[in-house]
Coordinates of C-alpha atoms and ligand atoms in Angstrom, one line a residue:
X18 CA 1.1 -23.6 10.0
X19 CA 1.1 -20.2 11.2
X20 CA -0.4 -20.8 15.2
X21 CA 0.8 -16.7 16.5
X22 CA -2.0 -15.7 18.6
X23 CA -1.5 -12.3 17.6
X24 CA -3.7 -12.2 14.5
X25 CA -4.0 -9.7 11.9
X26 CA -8.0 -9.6 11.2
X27 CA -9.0 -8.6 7.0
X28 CA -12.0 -7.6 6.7
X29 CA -13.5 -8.2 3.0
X30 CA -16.7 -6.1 3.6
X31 CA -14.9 -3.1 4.4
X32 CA -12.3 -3.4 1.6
X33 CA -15.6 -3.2 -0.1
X34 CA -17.2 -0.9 0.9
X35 CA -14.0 1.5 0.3
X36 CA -13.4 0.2 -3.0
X37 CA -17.3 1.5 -3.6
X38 CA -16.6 5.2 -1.8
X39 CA -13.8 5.8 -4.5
X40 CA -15.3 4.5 -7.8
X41 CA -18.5 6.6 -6.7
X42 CA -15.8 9.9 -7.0
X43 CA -15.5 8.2 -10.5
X44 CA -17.2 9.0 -14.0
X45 CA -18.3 5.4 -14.8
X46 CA -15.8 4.5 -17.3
X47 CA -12.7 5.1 -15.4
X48 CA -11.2 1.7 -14.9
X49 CA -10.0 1.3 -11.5
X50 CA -6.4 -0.2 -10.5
X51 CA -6.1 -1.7 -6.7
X52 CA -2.9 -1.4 -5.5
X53 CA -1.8 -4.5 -3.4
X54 CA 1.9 -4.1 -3.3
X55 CA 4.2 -4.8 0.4
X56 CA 1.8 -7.9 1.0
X57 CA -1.6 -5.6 0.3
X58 CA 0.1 -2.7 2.6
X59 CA 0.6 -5.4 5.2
X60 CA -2.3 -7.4 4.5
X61 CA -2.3 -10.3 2.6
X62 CA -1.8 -9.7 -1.2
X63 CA -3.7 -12.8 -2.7
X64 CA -6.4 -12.3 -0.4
X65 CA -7.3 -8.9 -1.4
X66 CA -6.7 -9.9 -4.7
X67 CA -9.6 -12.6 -4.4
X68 CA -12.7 -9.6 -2.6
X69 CA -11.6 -7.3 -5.2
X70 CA -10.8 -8.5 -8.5
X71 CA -14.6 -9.1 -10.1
X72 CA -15.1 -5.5 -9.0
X73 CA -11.0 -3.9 -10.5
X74 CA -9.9 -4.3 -13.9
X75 CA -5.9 -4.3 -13.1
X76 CA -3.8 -4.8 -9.9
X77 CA 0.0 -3.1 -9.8
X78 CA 2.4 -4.6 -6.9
X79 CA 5.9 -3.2 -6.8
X80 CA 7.9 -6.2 -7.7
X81 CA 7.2 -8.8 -9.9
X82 CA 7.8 -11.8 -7.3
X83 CA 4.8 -9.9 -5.8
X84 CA 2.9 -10.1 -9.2
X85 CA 4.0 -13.6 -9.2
X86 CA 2.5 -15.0 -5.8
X87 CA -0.9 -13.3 -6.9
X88 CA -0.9 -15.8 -10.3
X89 CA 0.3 -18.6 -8.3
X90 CA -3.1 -17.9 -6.5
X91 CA -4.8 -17.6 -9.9
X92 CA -5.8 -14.3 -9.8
X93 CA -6.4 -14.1 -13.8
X94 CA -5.9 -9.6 -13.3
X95 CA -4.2 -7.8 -15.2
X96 CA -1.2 -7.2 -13.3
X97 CA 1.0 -4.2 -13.5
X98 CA 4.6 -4.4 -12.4
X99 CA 5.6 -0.6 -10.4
X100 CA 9.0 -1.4 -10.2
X101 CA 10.5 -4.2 -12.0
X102 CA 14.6 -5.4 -13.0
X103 CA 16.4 -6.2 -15.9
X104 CA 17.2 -9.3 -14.1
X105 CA 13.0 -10.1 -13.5
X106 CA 12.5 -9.7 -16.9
X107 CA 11.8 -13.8 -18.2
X108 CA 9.8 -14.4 -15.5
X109 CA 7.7 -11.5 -15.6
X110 CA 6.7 -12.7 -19.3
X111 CA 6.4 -16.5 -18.0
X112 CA 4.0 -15.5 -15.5
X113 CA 2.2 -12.8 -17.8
X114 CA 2.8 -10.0 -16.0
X115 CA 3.2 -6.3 -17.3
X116 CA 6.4 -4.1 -16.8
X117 CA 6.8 -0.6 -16.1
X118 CA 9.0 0.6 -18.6
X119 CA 10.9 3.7 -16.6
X120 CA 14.2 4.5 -18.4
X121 CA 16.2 3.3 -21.5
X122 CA 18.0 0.6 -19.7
X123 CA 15.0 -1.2 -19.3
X124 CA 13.1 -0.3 -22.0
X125 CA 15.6 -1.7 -24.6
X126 CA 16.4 -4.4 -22.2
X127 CA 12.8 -5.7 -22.8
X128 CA 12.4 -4.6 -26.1
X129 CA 15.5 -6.8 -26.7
X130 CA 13.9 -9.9 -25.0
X131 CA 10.6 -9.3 -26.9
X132 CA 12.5 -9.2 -30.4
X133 CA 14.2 -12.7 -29.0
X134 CA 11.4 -14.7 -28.3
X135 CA 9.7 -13.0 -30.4
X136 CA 6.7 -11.8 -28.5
X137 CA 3.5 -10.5 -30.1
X138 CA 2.1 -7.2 -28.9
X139 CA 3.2 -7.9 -25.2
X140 CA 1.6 -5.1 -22.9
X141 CA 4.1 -2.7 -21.6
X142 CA 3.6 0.2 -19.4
X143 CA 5.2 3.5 -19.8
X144 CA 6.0 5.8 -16.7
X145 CA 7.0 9.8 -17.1
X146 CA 8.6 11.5 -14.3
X147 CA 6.4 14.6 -14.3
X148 CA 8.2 15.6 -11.0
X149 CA 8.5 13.2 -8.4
X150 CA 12.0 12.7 -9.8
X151 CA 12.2 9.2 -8.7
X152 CA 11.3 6.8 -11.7
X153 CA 10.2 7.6 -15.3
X154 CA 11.4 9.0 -18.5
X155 CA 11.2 12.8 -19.1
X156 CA 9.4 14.6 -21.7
X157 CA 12.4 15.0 -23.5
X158 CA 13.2 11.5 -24.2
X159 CA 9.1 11.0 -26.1
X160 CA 11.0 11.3 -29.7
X161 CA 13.7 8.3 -28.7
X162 CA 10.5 6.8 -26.9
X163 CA 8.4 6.3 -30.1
X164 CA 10.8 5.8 -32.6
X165 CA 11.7 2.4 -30.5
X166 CA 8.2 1.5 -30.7
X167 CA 7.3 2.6 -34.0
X168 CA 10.0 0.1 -35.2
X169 CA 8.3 -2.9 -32.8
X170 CA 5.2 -4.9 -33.3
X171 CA 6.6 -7.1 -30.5
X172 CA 5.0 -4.6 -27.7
X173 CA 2.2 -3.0 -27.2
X174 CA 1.7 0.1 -25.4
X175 CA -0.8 -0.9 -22.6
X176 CA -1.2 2.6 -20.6
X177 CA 1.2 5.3 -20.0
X178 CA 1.3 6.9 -16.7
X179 CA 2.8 9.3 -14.2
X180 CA 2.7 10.1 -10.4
X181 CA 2.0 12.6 -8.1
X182 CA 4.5 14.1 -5.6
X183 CA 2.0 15.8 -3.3
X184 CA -1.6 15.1 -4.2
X185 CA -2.8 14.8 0.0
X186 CA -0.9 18.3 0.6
X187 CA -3.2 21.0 -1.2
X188 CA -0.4 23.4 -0.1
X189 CA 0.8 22.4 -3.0
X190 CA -1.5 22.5 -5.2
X191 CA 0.2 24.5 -7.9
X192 CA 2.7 21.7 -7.9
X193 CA 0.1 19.3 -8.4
X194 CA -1.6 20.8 -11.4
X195 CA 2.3 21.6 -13.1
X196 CA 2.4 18.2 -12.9
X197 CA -0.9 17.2 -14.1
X198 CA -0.6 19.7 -16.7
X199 CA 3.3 18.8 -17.9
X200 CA 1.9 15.0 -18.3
X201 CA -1.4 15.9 -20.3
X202 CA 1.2 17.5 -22.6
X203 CA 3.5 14.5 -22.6
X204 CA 0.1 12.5 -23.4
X205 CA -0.6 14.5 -25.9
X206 CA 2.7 14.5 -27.8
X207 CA 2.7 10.7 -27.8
X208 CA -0.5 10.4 -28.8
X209 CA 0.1 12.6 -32.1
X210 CA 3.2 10.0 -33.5
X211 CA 2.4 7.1 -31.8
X212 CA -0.2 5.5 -34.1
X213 CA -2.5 4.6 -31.2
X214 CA -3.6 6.0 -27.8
X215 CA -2.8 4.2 -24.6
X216 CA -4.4 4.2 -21.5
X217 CA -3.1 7.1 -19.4
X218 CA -3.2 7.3 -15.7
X219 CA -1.5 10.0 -12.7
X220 CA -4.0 9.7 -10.0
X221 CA -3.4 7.7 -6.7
X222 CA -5.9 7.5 -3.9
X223 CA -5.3 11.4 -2.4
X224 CA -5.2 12.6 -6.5
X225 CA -8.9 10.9 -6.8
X226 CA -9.8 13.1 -3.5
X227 CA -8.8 16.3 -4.8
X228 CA -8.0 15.8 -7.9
X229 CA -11.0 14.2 -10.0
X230 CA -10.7 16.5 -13.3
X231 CA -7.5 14.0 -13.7
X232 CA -8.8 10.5 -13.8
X233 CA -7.7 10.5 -17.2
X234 CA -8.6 6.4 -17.8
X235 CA -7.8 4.9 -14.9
X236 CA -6.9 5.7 -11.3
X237 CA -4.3 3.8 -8.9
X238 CA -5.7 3.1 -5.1
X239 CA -4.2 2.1 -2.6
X240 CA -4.2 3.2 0.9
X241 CA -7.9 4.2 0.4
X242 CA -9.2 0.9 -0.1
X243 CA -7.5 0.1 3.6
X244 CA -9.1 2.9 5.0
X245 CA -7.6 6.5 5.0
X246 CA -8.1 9.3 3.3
X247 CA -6.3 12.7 3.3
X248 CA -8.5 14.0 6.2
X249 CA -9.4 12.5 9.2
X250 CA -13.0 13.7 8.4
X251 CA -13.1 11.8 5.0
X252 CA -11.0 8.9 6.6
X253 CA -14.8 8.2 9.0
X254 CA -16.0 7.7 5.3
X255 CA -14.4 4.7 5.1
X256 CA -14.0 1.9 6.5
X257 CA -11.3 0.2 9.1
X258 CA -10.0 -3.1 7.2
X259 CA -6.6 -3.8 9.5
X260 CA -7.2 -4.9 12.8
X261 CA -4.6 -6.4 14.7
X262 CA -5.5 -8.6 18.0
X263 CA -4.0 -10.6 20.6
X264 CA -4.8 -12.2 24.2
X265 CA -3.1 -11.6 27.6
X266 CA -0.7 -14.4 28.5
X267 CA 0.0 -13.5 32.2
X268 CA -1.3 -11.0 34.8
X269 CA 1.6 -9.5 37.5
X270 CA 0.9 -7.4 40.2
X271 CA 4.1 -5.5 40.6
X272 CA 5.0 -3.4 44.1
X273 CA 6.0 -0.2 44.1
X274 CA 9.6 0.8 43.2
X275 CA 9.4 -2.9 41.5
X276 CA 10.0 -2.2 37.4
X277 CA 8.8 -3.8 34.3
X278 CA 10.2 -4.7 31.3
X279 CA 14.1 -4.3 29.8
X280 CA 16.5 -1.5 31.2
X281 CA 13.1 -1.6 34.1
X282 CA 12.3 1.6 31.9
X283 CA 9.0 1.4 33.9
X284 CA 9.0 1.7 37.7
X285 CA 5.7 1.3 40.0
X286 CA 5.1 4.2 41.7
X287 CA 1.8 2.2 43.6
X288 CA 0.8 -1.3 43.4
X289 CA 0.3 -2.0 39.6
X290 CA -1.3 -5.1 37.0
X291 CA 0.5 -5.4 34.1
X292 CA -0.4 -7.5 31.0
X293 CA 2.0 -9.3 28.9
X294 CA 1.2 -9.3 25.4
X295 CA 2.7 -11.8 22.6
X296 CA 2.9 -8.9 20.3
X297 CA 6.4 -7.1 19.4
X298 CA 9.0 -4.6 17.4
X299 CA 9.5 -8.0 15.8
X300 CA 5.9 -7.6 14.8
X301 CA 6.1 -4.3 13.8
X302 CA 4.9 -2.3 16.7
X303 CA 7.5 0.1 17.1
X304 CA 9.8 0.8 20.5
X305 CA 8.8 4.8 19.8
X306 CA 5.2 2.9 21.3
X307 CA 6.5 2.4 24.6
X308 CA 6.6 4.0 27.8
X309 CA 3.3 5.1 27.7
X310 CA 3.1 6.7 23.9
X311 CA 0.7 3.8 23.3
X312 CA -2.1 1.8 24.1
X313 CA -4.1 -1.4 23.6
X314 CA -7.7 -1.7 24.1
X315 CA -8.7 -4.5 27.0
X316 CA -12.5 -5.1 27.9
X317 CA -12.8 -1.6 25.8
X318 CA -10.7 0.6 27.8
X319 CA -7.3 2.1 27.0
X320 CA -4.3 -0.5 27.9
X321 CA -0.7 2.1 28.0
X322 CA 2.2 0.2 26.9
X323 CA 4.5 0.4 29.8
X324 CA 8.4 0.0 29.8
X325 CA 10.4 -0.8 26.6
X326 CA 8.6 -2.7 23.4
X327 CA 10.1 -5.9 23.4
X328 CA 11.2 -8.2 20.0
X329 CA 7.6 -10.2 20.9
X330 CA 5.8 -8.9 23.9
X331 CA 5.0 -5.8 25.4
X332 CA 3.2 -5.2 28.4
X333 CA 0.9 -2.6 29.4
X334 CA -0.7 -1.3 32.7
X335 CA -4.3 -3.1 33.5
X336 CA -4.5 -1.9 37.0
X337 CA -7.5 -0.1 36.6
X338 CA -9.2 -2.7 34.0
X339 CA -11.2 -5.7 35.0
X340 CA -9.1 -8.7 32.8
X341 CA -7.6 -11.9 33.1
X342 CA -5.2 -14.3 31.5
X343 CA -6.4 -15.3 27.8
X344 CA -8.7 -12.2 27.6
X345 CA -8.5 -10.3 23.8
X346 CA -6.4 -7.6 23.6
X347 CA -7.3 -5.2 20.6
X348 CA -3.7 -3.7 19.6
X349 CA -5.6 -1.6 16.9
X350 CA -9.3 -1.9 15.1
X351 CA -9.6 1.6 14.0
X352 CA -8.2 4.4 11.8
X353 CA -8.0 6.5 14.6
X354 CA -5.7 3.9 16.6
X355 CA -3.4 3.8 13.6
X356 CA -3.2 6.9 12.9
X357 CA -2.4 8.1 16.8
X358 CA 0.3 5.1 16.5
X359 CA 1.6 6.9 13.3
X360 CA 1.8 10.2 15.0
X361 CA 3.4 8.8 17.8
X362 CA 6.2 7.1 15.7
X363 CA 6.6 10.0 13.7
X364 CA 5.4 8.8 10.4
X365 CA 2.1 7.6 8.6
X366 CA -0.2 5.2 8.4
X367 CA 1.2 3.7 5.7
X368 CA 4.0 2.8 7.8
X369 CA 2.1 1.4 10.7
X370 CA 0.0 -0.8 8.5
X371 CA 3.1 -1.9 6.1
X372 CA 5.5 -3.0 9.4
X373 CA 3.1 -5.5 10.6
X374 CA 5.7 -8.5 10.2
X375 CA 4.8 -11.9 8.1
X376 CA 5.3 -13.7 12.0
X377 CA 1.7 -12.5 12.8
X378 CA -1.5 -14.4 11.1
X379 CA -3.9 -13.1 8.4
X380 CA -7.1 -14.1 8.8
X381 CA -9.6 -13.0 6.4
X382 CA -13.3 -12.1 8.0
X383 CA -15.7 -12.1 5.1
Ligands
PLP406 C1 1.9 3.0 -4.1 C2 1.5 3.7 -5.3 C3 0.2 4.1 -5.5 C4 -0.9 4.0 -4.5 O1 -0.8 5.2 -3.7 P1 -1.9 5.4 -2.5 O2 -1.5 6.7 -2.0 O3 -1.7 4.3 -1.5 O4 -3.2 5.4 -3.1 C5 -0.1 4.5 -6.8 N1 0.8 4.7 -7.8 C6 2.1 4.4 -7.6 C7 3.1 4.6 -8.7 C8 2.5 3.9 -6.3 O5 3.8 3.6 -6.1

């Protein structure tokens, strides 16, 4: 039983409600795929699984233990695997999943397996690097490609699909539409000796943005349905899913030329409250946070982290708040919050959401 008081708050309504803002960007029959891959990007994979899947028609996770844990939990989904191994390949058929077929090794690997059994018209998935360069086939190899599955009844060609280097940057938009462009051709190649068409699919949650003309038959989104979007204008569309919270465990009032914390990175200048947190690195905020480069929200005002992040605590400076010990301590319930976090680490949301460590609860508010 997981009893951290740090909690990591879900909430299903706003999942929801972003789920809805992107298929409205759709043409009716595109069929949407949620992405719930790195634990639901630091959710909880089964549980976004359960608010979405009546209103998705596939999920894709990264790994196929991933794709596992989700039919453990019975999600009955369509389930494509992003990234999956030779070695993964028995159990990805015992639990019914569907592999992304990226390069020969693994393509005849299955195929091999298939043949074995022998499978019936399993659903496969076939990626094209269009320009990413880091997994998929090249156009080149389509002949080889088809000639394989010409020969097989054992697979079936479920969709085939690419992805976008820089959809959020439109910067590079030329980029993007070589790409877009180089896979329609690729579609269209496979289409004319395969026999039958596949699904086909290149857009992730920035593509569907600015990129609509390529929904093709499906789209892939992820970080949208937990809240951003490629501006900070479109992210107030949205709305905030993550929010992580914890209470004050003690209350010091620390003289000046006292410190706080390890290395006393912090040192009172004039009499000063601080609040220790039970929230960490270990929990995935990140030491770049202290020192002042963040804050927590107490009795809604800014909390700065003071002194070095700790492995499970941090404390921050309450002098000027009215708290006590076992008062809430709101470490982020907001785009905004994450993505000032992000900036001040250096990196992106993504990262901020996906680092919030299996120690702290999930809690699902519906
Ligand atoms: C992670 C991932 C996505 C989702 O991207 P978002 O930007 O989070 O929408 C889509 N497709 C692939 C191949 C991915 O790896």
């Amino acid at each position: 039983m997981n009893n951290h008081v740090t909690v990591l708050e879900i909430d299903a309504n706003a999942i929801l409600h972003n789920l809805q803002y992107f298929k409205q960007k759709l043409q009716p029959q595109t069929k949407i795929l949620a992405v719930v891959k790195a634990f639901g990007y630091g959710s909880d994979a089964v549980e976004i699984a359960k608010i979405v899947k009546d209103h998705v028609d596939y999920f894709s996770v990264a790994y196929s233990n991933e794709g596992i844990a989700l039919r453990e939990a019975g999600i009955d989904t369509p389930i494509l695997v992003l990234h999956p191994q030779i070695q993964n390949i028995k159990e990805i058929v015992k639990y019914r999943l569907e592999p992304n077929l990226y390069n020969f090794k693994i393509f005849e690997a299955f195929l091999n397996y298939a043949k074995d059994v022998p499978l019936m018209n399993y659903p496969i998935h076939i990626k094209f690097n269009t320009g990413l360069n880091r997994l998929g086939f090249w156009h080149t190899d389509i002949p080889n490609i088809v000639a394989q599955l010409k020969k097989s009844n054992n697979i079936v060609v479920q969709s085939i699909f690419s992805h976008l280097a820089a959809s959020e940057d439109l910067n590079e938009q030329e980029f993007t539409v070589e790409q877009i462009n180089n896979f329609a051709y690729i579609i269209k190649q496979i289409y004319a000796h395969l026999g039958y068409e596949p699904m086909i699919h290149i857009l992730n949650t920035s593509g569907v943005v600015h990129f609509p003309q390529a929904q093709f038959d499906m789209v892939r989104v992820g970080i949208g349905l937990y809240g951003f979007s490629n501006t900070a204008k479109e992210t107030t569309e949205l709305k905030n899913t993550h929010s992580l919270k914890s209470i004050i465990s003690q209350i010091h009032n620390v003289q000046p030329g006292e410190t706080v914390g390890y290395n006393r990175a912090f040192v009172a200048s004039k009499p000063t409250r601080s609040a220790t947190v039970p929230v960490g690195h270990a929990d995935g905020i990140s030491r770049r946070l202290g020192n002042k480069n963040g804050f927590v929200i107490i009795n809604n005002q800014p909390a700065p982290i003071i002194g070095n992040v700790c492995m499970d605590m941090i404390m921050v400076d309450v002098t000027k708040i009215d708290c006590e010990e076992g008062d809430e301590v709101i470490i982020f319930n907001h785009q905004q919050h994450v993505e000032y976090m992000a900036h001040k680490c250096e990196t992106i949301p993504y990262e901020i959401l996906t680092a919030i460590s299996q120690r702290v609860k999930r809690l699902v508010k519906r």
